[in-house]
Coordinates of C-alpha atoms in Angstrom, one line a residue:
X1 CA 24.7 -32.9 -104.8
X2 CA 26.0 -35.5 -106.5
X3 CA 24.2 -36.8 -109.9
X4 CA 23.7 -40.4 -111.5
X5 CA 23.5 -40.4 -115.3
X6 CA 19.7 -40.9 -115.2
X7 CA 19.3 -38.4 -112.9
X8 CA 21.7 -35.4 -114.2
X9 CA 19.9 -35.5 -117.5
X10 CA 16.5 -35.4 -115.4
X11 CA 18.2 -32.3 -113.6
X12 CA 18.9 -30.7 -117.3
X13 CA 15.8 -31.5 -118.4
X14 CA 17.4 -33.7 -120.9
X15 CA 16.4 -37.5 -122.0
X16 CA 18.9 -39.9 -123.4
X17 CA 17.1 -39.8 -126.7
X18 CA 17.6 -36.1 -126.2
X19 CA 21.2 -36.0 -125.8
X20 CA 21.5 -38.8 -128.8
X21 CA 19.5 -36.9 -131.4
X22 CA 22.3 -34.4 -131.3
X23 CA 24.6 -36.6 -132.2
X24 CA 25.6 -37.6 -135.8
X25 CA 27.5 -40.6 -135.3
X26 CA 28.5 -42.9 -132.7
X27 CA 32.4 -44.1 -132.0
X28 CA 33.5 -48.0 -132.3
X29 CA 32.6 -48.0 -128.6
X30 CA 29.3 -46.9 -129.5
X31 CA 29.5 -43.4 -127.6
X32 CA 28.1 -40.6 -129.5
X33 CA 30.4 -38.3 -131.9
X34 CA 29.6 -34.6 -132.5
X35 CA 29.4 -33.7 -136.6
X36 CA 33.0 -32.0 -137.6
X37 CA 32.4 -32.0 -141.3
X38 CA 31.5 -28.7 -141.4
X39 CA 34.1 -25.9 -141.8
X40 CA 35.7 -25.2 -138.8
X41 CA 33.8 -21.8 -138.4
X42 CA 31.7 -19.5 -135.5
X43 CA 32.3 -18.5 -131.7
X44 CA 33.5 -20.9 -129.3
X45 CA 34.5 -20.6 -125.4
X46 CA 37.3 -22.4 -123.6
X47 CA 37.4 -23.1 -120.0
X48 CA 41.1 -23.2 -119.2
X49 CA 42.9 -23.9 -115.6
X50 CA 46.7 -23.5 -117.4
X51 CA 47.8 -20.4 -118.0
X52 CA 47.4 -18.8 -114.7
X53 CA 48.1 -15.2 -114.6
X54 CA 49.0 -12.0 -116.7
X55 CA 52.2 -13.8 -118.4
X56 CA 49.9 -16.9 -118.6
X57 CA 47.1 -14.8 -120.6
X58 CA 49.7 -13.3 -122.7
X59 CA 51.3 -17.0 -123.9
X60 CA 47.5 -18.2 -124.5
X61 CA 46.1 -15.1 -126.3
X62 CA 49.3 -13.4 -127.7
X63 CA 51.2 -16.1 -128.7
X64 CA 49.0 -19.6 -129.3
X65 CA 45.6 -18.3 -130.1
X66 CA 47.4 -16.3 -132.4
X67 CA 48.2 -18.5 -133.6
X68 CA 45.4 -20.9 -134.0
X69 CA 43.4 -17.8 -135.5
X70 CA 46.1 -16.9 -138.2
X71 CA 45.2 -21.3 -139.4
X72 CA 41.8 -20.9 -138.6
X73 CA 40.5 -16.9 -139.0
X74 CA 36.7 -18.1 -139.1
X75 CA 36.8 -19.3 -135.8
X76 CA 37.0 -16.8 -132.5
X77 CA 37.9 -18.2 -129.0
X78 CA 36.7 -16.9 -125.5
X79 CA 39.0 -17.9 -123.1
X80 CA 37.3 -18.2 -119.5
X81 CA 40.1 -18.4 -116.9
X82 CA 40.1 -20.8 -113.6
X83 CA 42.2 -22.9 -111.4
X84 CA 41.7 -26.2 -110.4
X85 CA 39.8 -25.9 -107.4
X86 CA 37.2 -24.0 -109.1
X87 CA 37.3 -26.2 -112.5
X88 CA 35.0 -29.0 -111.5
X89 CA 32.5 -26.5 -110.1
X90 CA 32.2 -24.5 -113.1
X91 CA 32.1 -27.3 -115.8
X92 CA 29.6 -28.8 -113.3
X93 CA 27.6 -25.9 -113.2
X94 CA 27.9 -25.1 -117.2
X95 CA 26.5 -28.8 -117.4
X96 CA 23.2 -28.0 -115.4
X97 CA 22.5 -24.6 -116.8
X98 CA 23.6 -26.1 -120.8
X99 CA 26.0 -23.7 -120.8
X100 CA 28.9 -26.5 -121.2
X101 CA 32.1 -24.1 -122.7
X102 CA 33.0 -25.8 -126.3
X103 CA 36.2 -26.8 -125.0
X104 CA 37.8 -27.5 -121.4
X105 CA 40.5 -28.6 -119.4
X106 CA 40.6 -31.3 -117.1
X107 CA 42.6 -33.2 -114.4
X108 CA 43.6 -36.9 -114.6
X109 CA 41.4 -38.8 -113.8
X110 CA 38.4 -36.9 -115.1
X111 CA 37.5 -38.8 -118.1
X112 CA 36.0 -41.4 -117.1
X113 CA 33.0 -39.3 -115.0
X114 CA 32.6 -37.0 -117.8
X115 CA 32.5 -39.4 -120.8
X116 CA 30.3 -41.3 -118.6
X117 CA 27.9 -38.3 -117.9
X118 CA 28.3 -37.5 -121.9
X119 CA 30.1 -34.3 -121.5
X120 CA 32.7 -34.6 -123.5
X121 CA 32.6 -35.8 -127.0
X122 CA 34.8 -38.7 -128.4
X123 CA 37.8 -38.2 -130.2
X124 CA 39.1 -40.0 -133.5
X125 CA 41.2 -43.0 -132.5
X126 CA 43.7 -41.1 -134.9
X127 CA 44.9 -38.4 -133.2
X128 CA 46.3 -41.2 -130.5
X129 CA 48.6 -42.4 -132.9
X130 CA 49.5 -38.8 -134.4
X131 CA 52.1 -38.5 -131.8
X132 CA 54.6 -39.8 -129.9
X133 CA 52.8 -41.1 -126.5
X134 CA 53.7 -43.7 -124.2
X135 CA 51.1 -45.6 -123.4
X136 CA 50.7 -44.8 -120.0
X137 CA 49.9 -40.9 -120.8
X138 CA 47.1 -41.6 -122.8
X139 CA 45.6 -44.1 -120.8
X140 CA 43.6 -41.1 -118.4
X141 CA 42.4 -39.7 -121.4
X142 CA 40.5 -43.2 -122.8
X143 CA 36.4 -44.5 -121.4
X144 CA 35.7 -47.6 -121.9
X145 CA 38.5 -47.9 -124.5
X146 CA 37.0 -44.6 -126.7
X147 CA 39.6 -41.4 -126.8
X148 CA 38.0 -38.3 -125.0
X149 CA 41.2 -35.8 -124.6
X150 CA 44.8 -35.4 -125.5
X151 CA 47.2 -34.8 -123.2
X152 CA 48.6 -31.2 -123.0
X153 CA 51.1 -31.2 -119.6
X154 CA 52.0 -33.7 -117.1
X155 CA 52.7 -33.0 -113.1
X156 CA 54.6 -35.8 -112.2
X157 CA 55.6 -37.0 -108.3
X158 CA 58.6 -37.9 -107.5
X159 CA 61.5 -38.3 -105.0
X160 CA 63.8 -36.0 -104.9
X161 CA 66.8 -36.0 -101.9
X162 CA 69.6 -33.6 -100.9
X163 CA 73.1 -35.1 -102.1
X164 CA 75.2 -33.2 -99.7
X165 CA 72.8 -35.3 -96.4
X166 CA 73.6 -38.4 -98.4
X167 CA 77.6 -37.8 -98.9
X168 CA 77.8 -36.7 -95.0
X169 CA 76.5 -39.9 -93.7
X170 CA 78.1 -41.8 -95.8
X171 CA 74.8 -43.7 -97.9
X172 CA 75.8 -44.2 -101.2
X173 CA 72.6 -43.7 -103.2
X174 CA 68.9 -43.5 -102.8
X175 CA 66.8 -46.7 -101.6
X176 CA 65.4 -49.4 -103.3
X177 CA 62.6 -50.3 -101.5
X178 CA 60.3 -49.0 -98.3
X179 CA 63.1 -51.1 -96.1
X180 CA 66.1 -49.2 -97.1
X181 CA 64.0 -45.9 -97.5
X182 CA 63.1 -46.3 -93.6
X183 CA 66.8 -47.2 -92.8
X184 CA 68.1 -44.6 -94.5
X185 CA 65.4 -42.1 -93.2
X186 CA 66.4 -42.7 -89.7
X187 CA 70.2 -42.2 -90.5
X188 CA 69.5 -38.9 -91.7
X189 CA 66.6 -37.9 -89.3
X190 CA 68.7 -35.1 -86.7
X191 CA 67.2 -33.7 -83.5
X192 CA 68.9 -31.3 -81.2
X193 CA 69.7 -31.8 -77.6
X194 CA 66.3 -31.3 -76.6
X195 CA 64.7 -33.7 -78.9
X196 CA 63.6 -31.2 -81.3
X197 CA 63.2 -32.3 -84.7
X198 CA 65.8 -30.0 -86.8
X199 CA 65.7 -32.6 -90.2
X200 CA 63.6 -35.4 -91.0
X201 CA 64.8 -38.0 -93.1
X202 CA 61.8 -38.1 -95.1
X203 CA 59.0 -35.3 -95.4
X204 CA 56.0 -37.4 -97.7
X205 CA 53.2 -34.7 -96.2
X206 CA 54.3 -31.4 -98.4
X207 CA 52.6 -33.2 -101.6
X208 CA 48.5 -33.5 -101.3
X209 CA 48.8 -37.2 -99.1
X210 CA 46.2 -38.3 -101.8
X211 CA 48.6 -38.3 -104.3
X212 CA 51.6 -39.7 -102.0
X213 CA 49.0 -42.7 -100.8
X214 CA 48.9 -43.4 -104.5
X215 CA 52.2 -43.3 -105.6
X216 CA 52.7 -45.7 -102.7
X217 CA 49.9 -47.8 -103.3
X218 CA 51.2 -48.1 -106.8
X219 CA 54.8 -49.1 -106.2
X220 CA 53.4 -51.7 -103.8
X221 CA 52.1 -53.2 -107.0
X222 CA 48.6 -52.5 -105.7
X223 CA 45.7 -51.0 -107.5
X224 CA 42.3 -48.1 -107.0
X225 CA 39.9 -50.0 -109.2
X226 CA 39.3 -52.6 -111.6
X227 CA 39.5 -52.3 -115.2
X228 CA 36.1 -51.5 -115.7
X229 CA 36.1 -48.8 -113.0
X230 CA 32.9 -50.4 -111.0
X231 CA 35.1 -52.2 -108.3
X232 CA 37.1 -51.0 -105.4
X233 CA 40.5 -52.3 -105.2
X234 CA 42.8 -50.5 -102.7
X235 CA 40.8 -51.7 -99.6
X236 CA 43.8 -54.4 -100.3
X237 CA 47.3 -55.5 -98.1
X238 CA 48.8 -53.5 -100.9
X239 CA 46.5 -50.4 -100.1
X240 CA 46.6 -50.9 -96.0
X241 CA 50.4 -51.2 -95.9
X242 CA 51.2 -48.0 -98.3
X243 CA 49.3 -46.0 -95.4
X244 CA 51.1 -48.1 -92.3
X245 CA 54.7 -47.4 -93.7
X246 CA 53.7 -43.5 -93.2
X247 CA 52.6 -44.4 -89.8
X248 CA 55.6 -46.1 -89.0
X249 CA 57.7 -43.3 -90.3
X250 CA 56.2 -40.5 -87.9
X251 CA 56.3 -43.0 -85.3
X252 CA 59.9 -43.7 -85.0
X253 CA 60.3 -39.9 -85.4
X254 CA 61.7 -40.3 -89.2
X255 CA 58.9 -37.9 -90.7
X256 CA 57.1 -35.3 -89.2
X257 CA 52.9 -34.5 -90.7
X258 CA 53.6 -31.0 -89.2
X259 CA 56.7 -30.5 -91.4
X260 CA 54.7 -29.1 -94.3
X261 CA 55.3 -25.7 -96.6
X262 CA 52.6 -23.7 -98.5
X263 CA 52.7 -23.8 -102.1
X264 CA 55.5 -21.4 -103.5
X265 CA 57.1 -21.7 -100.5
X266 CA 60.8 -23.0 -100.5
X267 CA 60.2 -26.9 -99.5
X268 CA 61.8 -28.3 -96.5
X269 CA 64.3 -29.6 -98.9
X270 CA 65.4 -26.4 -99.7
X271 CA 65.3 -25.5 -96.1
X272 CA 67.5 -28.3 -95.1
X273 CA 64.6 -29.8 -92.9
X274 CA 64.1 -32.5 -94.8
X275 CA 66.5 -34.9 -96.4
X276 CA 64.0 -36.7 -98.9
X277 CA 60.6 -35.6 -100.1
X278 CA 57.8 -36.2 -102.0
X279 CA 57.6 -33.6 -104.5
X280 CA 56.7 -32.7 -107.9
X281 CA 59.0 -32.1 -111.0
X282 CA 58.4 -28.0 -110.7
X283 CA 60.6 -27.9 -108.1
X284 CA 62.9 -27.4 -110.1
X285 CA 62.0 -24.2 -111.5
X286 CA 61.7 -22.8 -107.9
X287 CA 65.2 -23.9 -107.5
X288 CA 66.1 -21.7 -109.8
X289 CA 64.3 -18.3 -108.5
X290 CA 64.8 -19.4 -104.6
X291 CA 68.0 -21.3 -104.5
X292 CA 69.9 -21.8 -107.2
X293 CA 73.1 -22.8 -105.4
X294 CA 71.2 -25.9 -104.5
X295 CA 70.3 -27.5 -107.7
X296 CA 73.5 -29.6 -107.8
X297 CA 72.8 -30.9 -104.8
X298 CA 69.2 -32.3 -105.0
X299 CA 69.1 -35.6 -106.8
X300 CA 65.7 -37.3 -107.8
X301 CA 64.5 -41.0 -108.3
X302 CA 61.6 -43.1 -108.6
X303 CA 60.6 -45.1 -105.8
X304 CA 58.7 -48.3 -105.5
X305 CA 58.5 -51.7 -103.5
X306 CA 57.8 -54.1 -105.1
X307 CA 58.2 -52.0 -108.4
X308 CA 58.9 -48.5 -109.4
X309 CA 56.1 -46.2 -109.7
X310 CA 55.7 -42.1 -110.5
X311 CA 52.4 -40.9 -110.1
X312 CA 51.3 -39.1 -113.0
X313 CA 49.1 -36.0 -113.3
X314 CA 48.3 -33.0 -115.5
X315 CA 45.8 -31.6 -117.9
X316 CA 44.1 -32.5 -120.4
X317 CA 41.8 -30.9 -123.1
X318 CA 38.4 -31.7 -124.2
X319 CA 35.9 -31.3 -126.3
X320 CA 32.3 -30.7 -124.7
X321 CA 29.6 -32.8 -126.8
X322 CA 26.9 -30.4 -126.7
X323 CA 29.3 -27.7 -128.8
X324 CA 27.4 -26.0 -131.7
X325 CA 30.7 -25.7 -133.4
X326 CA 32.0 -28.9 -132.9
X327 CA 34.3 -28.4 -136.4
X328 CA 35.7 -25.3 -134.4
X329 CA 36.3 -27.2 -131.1
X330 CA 37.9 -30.0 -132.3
X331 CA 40.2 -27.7 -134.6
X332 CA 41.1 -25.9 -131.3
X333 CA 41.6 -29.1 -129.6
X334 CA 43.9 -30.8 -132.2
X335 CA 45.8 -27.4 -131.9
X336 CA 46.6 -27.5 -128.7
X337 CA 47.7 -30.6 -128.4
X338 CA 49.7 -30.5 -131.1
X339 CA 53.8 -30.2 -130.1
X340 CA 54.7 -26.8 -130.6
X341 CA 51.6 -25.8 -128.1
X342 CA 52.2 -28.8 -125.7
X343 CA 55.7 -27.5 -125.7
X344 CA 54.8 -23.8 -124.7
X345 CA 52.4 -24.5 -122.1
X346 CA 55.1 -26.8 -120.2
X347 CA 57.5 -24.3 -120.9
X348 CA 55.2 -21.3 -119.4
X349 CA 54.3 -23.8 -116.0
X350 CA 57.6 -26.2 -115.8
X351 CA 55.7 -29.1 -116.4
X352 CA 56.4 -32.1 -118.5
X353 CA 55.4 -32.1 -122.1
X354 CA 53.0 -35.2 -123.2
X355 CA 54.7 -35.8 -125.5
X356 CA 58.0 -38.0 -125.7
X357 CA 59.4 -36.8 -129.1
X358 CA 59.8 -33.6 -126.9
X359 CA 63.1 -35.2 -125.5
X360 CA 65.2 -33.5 -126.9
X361 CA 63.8 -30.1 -127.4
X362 CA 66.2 -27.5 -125.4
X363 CA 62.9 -26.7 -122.6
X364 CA 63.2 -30.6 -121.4
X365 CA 67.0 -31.0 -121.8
X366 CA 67.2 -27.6 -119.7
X367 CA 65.2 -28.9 -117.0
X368 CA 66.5 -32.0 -115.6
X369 CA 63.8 -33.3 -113.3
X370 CA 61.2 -32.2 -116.3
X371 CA 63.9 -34.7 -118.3
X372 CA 64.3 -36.8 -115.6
X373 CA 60.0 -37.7 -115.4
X374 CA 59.6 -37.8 -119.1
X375 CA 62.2 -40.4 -119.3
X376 CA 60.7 -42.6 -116.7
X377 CA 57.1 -42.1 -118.2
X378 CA 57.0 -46.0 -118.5
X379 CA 56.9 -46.2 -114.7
X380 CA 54.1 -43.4 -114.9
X381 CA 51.0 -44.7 -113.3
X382 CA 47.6 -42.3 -112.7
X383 CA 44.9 -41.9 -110.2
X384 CA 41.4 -42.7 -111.1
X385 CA 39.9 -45.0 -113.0
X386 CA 35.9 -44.8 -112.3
X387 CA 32.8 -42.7 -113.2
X388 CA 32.3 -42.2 -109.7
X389 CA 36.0 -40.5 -109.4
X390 CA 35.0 -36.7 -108.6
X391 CA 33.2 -37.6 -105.4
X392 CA 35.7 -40.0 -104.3
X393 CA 38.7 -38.1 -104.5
X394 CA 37.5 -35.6 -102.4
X395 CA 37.1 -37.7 -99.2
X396 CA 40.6 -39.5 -99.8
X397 CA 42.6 -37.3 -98.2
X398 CA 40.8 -36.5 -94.9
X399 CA 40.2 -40.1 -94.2
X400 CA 43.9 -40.9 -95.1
X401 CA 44.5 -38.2 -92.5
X402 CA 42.4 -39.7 -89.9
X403 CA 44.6 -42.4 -89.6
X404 CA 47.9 -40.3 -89.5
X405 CA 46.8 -37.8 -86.8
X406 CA 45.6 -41.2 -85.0
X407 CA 42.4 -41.2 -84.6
X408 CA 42.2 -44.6 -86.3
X409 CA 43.8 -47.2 -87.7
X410 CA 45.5 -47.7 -90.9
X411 CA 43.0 -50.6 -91.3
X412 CA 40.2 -48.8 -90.7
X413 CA 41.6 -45.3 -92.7
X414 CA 40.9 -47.9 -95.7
X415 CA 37.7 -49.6 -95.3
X416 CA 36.1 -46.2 -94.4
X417 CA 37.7 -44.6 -97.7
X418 CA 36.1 -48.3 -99.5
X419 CA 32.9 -47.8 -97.8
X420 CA 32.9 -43.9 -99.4
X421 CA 34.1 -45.8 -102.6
X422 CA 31.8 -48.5 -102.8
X423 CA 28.7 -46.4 -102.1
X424 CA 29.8 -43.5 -104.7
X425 CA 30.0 -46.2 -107.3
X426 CA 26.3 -47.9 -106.3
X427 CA 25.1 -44.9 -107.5
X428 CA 26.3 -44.4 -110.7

C-alpha cells in the first residue's frame, strides 16, 4: 500500500506536531534536525545493503567498525544485513512499526521520498563541502535544497565495447551519437548461414532497461521530472525517441532483448555475442576472475546524443530522524563517509569511490573503468527526482518492456509510464 505524508503518520499513529516535538531544531530549509550535542554515546542499529557476504561482514565489523569503536568506544553498532531488493521493504516496515534502524543505506534516488516522509534527518550543509564532491554526486542526496546523506559508492553505466570487433571491421573508434552507434551496430551485427544471430552489435538489455532508458533519455538531453519533483517530464520527444532507437535496434536485427546474462554471469561481451553493451563499471573486476585475457581488449566510453551522459547510481547513508542517539548516528554517519571508509567499501564491491580526491589512490588507478567513471563524473546524471519515486520506479521497467516485446507502441510505453507517474505524484 502506498502512503501519503498525511496518511503514513495516521498509519504510525503519529501527528505532524508529533513528529516536530522531537525535533530540536529545524535546517535553513526548515526541515527538522535531530539534537547531536550530546556525547556521541548508547546502542545504535544500522541497516546496511553493502557489504554482502562473509568477506563483506568481515570488512564492516573487523576492519571499519573497528574502527569507528576504537574513536568512539561509548557507542555500539548492530549491523542488520540486506540487499537491495529487500531494503525498501524493511526501512518501510521499520517506519510503520517505529522501529526505523538509527542509520541506513539507501539507493539513488531515495532521498527525496524519505526526507519527504521525514525519515531521515538533515545533515549540516558542512559535511558537503568537507570533501571533494562533484556536484553531480551530491545532488541525489539533497530535498528541497537540505543535505540528507553522503555519498558512500557509486554504480556507474556505461559503454563498454570489444576492441578486437572494432579493429576487424575496420571502425576506428566508438560512436558519437545514436546515428553512428546504429551504423556501427549493424557492421558488427553477424549471423550464420541460417540467420541465426551469433553477435549483436549492441546488447542494451543485460543492464535493468530502467536504467538504460535513463541513460538514454539523459544523453538525449531530456529529463524525469522538474526541479521541484511534482511534474512529469519524460512523457517528452526526448523520452519517446530514447525508447524508439531500442526498437529500431531489434528491429533491424542489431540487438537482440533475448540476448541477456544473469548477474555474475560472464556478459555477452565476454562471450563474444555482443560487440557493445550497456554495462556497469564492475565489469571489470569480473574480468579479472573470468577472463582476464580480455581486459585489453574491452574499451569503454560515454555515450550521448545530443550530449554525453553516464547514469549514476550507488549508495548512500542516512541518518533516521526518529534515532534516540542521534550524537551516535550522525558520528557513525560522518564516519563512513569519510575517505578512508568510502575507499574500503569501493574496494570490497569494485565500485567507484564518491569521492574525487580518491583519484589517485592505487584502488581507482588499478581499476580502469572504476578510473575511467570517476573521471567522467561531470557527465554523471541520476534517476529520480520526486517524493513519489519508490512507487514509480517499480512500474518503469515493465511498461518500457511492453513496448519492446511489442505489445505497444513506443508512444504509448510513455504515456502509460506518465499516467503511473502522474497519478503517483497526485497523491503525495
Amino acid at each position: 500500500m502506498e502512503l501519503s505524508r498525511r496518511s503514513f503518520l495516521a498509519a504510525m499513529g503519529l501527528g505532524t506536531a508529533t513528529v516536530m516535538a522531537g525535533c530540536a531544531t529545524t535546517s535553513g530549509s526548515g526541515a527538522p534536525v535531530a539534537d547531536v550535542t550530546g556525547p556521541a554515546e548508547g546502542d545504535i542499529t544500522f541497516l546496511c545493503a553493502l557489504f554482502e557476504g562473509a568477506t563483506g561482514k568481515e570488512t564492516l565489523e573487523g576492519n571499519l567498525l573497528k574502527q569507528f569503536k576504537e574513536k568512539y568506544p561509548d557507542v555500539n553498532v548492530t549491523v542488520d544485513y540486506t540487499d537491495y531488493a529487500s531494503l525498501n521493504e524493511k526501512i518501510t516496515t521499520g517506519l510503520a512499526s517505529g522501529l526505523m534502524p538509527d542509520v541506513v543505506t539507501l539507493g539513488v534516488g531515495w532521498i527525496p521520498p524519505f526526507a519527504f516522509k521525514n525519515a531521515i534527518a538533515p545533515l549540516p550543509e558542512s559535511l558537503a563541502t568537507r570533501y571533494t564532491y562533484e556536484d553531480r554526486v551530491l545532488e541525489p542526496s539533497r530535498f528541497d535544497g537540505t543535505l540528507y546523506a553522503l555519498p558512500m559508492v557509486l554504480d556507474t553505466r556505461i559503454v563498454a565495447y570489444r576492441k578486437d570487433f572494432f579493429e576487424e571491421a575496420g571502425i576506428d573508434g566508438p560512436p558519437k551519437d545514436w546515428a553512428e552507434l546504429r551504423e556501427i551496430a549493424k557492421q558488427l551485427t553477424v549471423r550464420d548461414a541460417d540467420g541465426t544471430l551469433q553477435r549483436a552489435g549492441f546488447d542494451p538489455f543485460s543492464i535493468d532497461l530502467r536504467q538504460c532508458w535513463e541513460t538514454f533519455l539523459f544523453g538525449n538531453s531530456g529529463e524525469l521530472f522538474s526541479a521541484d519533483g511534482r511534474e512529469v517530464l519524460f512523457d517528452s520527444p526526448e523520452g519517446v525517441a530514447a525508447l524508439q532507437l531500442f526498437l529500431d535496434m531489434v528491429a533491424d536485427g542489431s540487438a537482440d532483448f533475448s540476448l541477456t546474462t544473469e548477474a555474475g554471469q560472464p556478459t555477452t561481451l565476454q562471450q563474444g555475442t555482443s560487440a557493445i553493451m550497456m554495462t556497469n563499471n564492475s565489469l571489470y573486476v569480473q574480468l579479472q576472475q573470468q577472463n582476464p585475457e580480455l581486459i585489453d581488449k574491452i574499451g569503454t566510453f560515454v555515450l550521448g546524443n545530443t550530449g554525453p551522459a553516464m547514469l549514476q547510481g550507488g549508495t548512500m547513508i542516512s541518518q533516521s530522524a526518529s534515532s534516540k542517539n542521534p550524537a551516535a548516528a550522525r558520528a557513525l554517519v560522518e564516519f563512513l563517509g569519510s575517505p578512508d571508509a568510502v575507499l574500503v567499501a569501493a574496494e570490497q564491491r569494485g565500485s567507484v569511490p564518491a569521492i574525487s580526491d580518491l583519484l589517485d589512490s592505487d584502488y581507482v588507478q588499478g581499476n580502469p573503468m572504476v578510473a575511467f567513471a570517476l573521471e567522467n563524473l561531470d557527465k554523471a546524471r541520476s534517476e529520480g527526482g520526486t517524493p513519489a519515486w519508490m512507487e514509480i520506479r517499480e512500474k518503469i521497467k515493465p511498461t518500457l518492456e511492453t513496448a519492446i516485446v511489442g505489445q505497444q507502441t513506443a508512444q504509448q510505453a510513455i504515456a502509460q509510464l506518465a499516467g503511473i507517474a502522474d497519478d503517483a505524484i497526485a497523491r503525495l
